[in-house]
Tab-separated table of C-alpha atoms in Angstrom:
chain	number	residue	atom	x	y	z
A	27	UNK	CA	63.513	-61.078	88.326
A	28	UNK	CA	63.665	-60.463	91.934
A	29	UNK	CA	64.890	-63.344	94.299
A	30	UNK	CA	62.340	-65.386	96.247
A	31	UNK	CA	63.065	-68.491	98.613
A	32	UNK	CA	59.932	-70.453	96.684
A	33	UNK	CA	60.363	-70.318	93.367
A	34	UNK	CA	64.598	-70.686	93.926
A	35	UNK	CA	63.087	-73.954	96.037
A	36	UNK	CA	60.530	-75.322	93.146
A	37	UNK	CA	63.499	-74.579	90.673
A	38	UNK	CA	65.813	-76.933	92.919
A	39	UNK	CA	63.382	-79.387	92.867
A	40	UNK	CA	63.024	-79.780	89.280
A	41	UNK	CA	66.845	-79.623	88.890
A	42	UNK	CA	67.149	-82.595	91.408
A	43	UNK	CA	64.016	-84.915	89.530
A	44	UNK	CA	66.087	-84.502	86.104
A	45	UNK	CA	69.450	-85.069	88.086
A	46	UNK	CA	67.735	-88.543	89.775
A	47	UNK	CA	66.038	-89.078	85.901
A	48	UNK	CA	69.558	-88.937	84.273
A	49	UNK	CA	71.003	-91.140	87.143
A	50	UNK	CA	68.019	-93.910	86.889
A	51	UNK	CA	68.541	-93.880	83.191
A	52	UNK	CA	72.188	-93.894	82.976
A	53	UNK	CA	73.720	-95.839	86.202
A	54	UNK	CA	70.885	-98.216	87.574
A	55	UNK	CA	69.380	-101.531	85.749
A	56	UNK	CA	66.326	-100.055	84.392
A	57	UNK	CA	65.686	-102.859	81.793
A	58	UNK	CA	66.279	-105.355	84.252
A	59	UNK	CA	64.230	-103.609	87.055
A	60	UNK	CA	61.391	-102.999	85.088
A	61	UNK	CA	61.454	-107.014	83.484
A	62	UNK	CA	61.418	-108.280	87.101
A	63	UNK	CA	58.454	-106.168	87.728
A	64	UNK	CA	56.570	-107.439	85.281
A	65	UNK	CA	57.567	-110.889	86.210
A	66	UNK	CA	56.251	-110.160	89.612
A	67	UNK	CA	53.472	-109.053	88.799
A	68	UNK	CA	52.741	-112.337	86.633
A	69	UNK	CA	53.963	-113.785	89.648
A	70	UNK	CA	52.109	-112.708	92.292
A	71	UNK	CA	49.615	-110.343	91.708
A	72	UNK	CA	46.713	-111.950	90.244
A	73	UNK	CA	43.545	-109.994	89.242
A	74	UNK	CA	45.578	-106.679	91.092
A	75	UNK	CA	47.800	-107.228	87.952
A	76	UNK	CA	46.208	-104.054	85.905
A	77	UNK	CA	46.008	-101.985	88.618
A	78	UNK	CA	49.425	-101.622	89.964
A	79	UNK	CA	51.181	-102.082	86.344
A	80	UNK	CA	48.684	-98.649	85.615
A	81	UNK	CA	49.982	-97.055	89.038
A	82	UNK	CA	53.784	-97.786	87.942
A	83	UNK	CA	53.055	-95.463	85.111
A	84	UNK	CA	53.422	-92.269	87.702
A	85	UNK	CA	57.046	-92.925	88.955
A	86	UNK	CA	58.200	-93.755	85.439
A	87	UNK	CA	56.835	-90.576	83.470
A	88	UNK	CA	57.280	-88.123	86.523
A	89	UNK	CA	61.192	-88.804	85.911
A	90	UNK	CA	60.725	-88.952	82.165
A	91	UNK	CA	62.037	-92.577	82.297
A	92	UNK	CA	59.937	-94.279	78.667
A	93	UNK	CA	57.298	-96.478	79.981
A	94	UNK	CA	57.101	-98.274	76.623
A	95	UNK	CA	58.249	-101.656	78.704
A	96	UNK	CA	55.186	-101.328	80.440
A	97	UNK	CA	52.889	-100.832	78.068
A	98	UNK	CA	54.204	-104.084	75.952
A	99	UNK	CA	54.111	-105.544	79.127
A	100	UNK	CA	50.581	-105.345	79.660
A	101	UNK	CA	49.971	-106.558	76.320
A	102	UNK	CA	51.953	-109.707	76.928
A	103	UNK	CA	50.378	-110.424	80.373
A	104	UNK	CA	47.204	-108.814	80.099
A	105	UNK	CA	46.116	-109.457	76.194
A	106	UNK	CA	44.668	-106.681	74.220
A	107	UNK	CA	41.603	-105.600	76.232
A	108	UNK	CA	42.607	-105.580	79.820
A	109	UNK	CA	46.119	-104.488	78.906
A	110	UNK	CA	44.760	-101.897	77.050
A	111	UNK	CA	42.726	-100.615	79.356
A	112	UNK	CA	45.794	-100.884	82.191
A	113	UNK	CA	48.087	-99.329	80.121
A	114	UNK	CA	45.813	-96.408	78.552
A	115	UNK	CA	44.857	-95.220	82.167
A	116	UNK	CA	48.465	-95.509	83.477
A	117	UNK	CA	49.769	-93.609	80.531
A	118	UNK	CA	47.225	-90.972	81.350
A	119	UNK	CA	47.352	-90.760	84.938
A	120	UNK	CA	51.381	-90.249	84.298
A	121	UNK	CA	51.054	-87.834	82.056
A	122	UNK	CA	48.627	-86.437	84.587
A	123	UNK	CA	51.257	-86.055	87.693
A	124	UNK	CA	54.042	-85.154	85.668
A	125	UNK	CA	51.394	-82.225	84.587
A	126	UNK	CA	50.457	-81.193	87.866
A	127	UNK	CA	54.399	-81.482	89.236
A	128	UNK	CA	55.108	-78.961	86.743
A	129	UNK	CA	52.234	-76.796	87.043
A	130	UNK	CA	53.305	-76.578	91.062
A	131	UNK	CA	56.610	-76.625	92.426
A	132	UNK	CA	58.148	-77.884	89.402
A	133	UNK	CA	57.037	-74.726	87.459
A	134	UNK	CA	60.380	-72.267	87.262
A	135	UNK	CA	62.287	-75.044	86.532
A	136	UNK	CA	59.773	-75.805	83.144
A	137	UNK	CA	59.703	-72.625	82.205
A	138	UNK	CA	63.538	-72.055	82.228
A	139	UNK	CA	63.342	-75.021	79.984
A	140	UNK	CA	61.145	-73.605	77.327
A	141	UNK	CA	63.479	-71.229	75.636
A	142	UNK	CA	65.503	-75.023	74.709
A	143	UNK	CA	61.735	-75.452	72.663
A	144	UNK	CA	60.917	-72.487	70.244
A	145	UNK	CA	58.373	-74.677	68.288
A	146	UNK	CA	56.368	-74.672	71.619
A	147	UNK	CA	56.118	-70.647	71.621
A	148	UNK	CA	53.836	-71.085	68.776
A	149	UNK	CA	51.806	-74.110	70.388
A	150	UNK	CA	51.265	-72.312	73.582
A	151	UNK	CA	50.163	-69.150	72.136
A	152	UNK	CA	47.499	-71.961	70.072
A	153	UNK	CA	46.277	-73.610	72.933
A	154	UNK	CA	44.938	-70.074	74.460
A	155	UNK	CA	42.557	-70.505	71.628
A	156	UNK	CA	41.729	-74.227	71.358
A	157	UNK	CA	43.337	-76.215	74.486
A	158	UNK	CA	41.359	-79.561	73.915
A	159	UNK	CA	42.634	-79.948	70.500
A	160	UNK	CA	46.156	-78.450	70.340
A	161	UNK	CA	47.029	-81.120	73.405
A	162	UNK	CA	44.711	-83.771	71.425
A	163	UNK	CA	47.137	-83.360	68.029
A	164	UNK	CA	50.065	-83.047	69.745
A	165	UNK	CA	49.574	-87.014	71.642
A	166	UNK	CA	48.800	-87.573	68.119
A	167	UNK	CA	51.406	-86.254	65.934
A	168	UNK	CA	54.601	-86.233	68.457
A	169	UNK	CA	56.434	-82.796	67.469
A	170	UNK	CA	57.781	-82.681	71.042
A	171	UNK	CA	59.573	-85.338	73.344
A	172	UNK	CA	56.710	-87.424	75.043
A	173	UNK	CA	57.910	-86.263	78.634
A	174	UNK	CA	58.882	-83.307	78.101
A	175	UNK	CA	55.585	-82.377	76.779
A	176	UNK	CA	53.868	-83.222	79.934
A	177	UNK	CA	55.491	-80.672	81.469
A	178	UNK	CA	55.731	-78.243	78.800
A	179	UNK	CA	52.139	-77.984	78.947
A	180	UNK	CA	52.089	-77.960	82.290
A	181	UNK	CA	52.665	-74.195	81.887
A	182	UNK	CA	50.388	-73.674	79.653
A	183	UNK	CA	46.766	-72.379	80.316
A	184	UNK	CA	45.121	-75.533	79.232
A	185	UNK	CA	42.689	-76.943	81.998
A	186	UNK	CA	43.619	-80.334	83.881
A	187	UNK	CA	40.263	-81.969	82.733
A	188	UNK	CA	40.969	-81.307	78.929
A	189	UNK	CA	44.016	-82.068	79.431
A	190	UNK	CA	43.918	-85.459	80.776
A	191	UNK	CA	41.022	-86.144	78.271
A	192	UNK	CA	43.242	-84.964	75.032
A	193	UNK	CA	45.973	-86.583	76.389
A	194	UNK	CA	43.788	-90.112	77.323
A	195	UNK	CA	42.084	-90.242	73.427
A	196	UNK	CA	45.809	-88.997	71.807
A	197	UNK	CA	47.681	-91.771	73.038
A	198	UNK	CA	44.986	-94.369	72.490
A	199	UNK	CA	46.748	-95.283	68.932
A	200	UNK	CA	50.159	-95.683	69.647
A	201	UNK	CA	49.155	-97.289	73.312
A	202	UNK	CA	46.741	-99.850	70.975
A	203	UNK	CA	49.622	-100.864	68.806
A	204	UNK	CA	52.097	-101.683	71.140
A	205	UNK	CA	49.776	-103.388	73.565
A	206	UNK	CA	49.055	-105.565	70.610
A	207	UNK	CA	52.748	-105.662	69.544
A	208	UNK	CA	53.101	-107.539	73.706
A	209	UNK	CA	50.463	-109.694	72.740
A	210	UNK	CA	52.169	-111.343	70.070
A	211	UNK	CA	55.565	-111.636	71.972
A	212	UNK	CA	56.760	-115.437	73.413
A	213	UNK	CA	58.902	-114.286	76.370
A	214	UNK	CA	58.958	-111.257	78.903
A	215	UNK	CA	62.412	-111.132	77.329
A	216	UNK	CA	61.263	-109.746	74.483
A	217	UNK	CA	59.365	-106.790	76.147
A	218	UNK	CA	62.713	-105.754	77.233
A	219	UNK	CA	64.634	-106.626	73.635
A	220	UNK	CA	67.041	-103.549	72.622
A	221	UNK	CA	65.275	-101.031	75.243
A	222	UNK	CA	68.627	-99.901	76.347
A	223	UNK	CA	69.664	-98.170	73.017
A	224	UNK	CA	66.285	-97.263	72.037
A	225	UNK	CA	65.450	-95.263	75.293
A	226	UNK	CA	68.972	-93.672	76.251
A	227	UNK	CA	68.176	-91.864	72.976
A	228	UNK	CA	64.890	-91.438	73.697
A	229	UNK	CA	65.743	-89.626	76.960
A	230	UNK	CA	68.138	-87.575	75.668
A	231	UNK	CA	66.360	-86.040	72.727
A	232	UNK	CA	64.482	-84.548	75.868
């Protein structure tokens, strides 16, 4: 493949948002920044609660950092309806940005990642056929990493609006249970409870 200034640029780009993932993940107090977040918002925020925990959905899933602290979050501050409503857009306008990053000037650097995902050959060729529901069962049944997949079909032909809408009714269930799973909680230090372990792993099954 011939050299070109662009794509060796969008390629950089991606290599530097996994480089700053791996470095949020690994050096910097994510549990503990992401707790006194949530405590400011309790804090602080009032009714603007919802919307800005939704909003903190994009930084978190652009750098494949898992926003499951969130999403019991809003459970615990929210209760089930409004903090499932917060947390089901913010999943989905996440998903949505780390979809479009890839689908721009993140898009070498994706595709020199899907050779590390041979089940996805098969899954792209599907979603030619049937995008809405391929991307519907896949938020549904997780065969791939959660992140990664945003960005893995970020390559694919599928169309932004049935994307976002088979990736908004796919994560409904598993966004509904641990929303309700915050609800039940007694302290914001339990949103945070054993994160550490559970998403270092989490990040680098990616």
């Amino acid at each position: 493949m011939a050299f070109s200034w662009p794509s060796a640029l969008r390629l950089a780009v991606g290599a530097a948002l996994l480089t700053a993932a791996g470095v949020a993940l690994f050096t910097l107090p994510v549990e503990k920044i992401l707790k006194d977040f949530l405590v400011w918002i309790k804090e602080n925020l009032g009714a603007w609660g919802p919307l800005v925990l939704a909003l903190a959905y994009i930084p978190l899933t652009v750098l494949a950092v898992p926003a499951s602290i969130l999403t019991l979050g809003g459970g615990y501050l929210f209760g089930l309806p409004v903090g499932f409503v917060a947390d089901s857009i913010g999943a989905t306008i996440g998903a949505t940005a780390a979809f479009l990053l890839g689908r721009t000037i993140g898009r070498p650097y994706v595709l020199s990642k899907c050779k590390d995902y041979p089940k996805f050959q098969a899954v792209a060729i599907a979603i030619q056929r049937s995008g809405f529901k391929i991307v519907l069962l896949l938020r549904l049944v997780p065969l791939l990493p959660f992140n990664m997949l945003n960005y893995l079909l970020s390559v694919t032909p599928v169309g932004i609006v049935e994307y976002m809408l088979a990736s908004w009714l796919g994560m409904m269930p598993i966004t509904l249970a641990l929303v309700y799973v915050g609800t039940t909680l007694k302290d914001l230090s339990d949103v945070t409870h054993g994160w550490s372990e559970i998403s270092t792993t989490r990040w680098v099954s990616n």
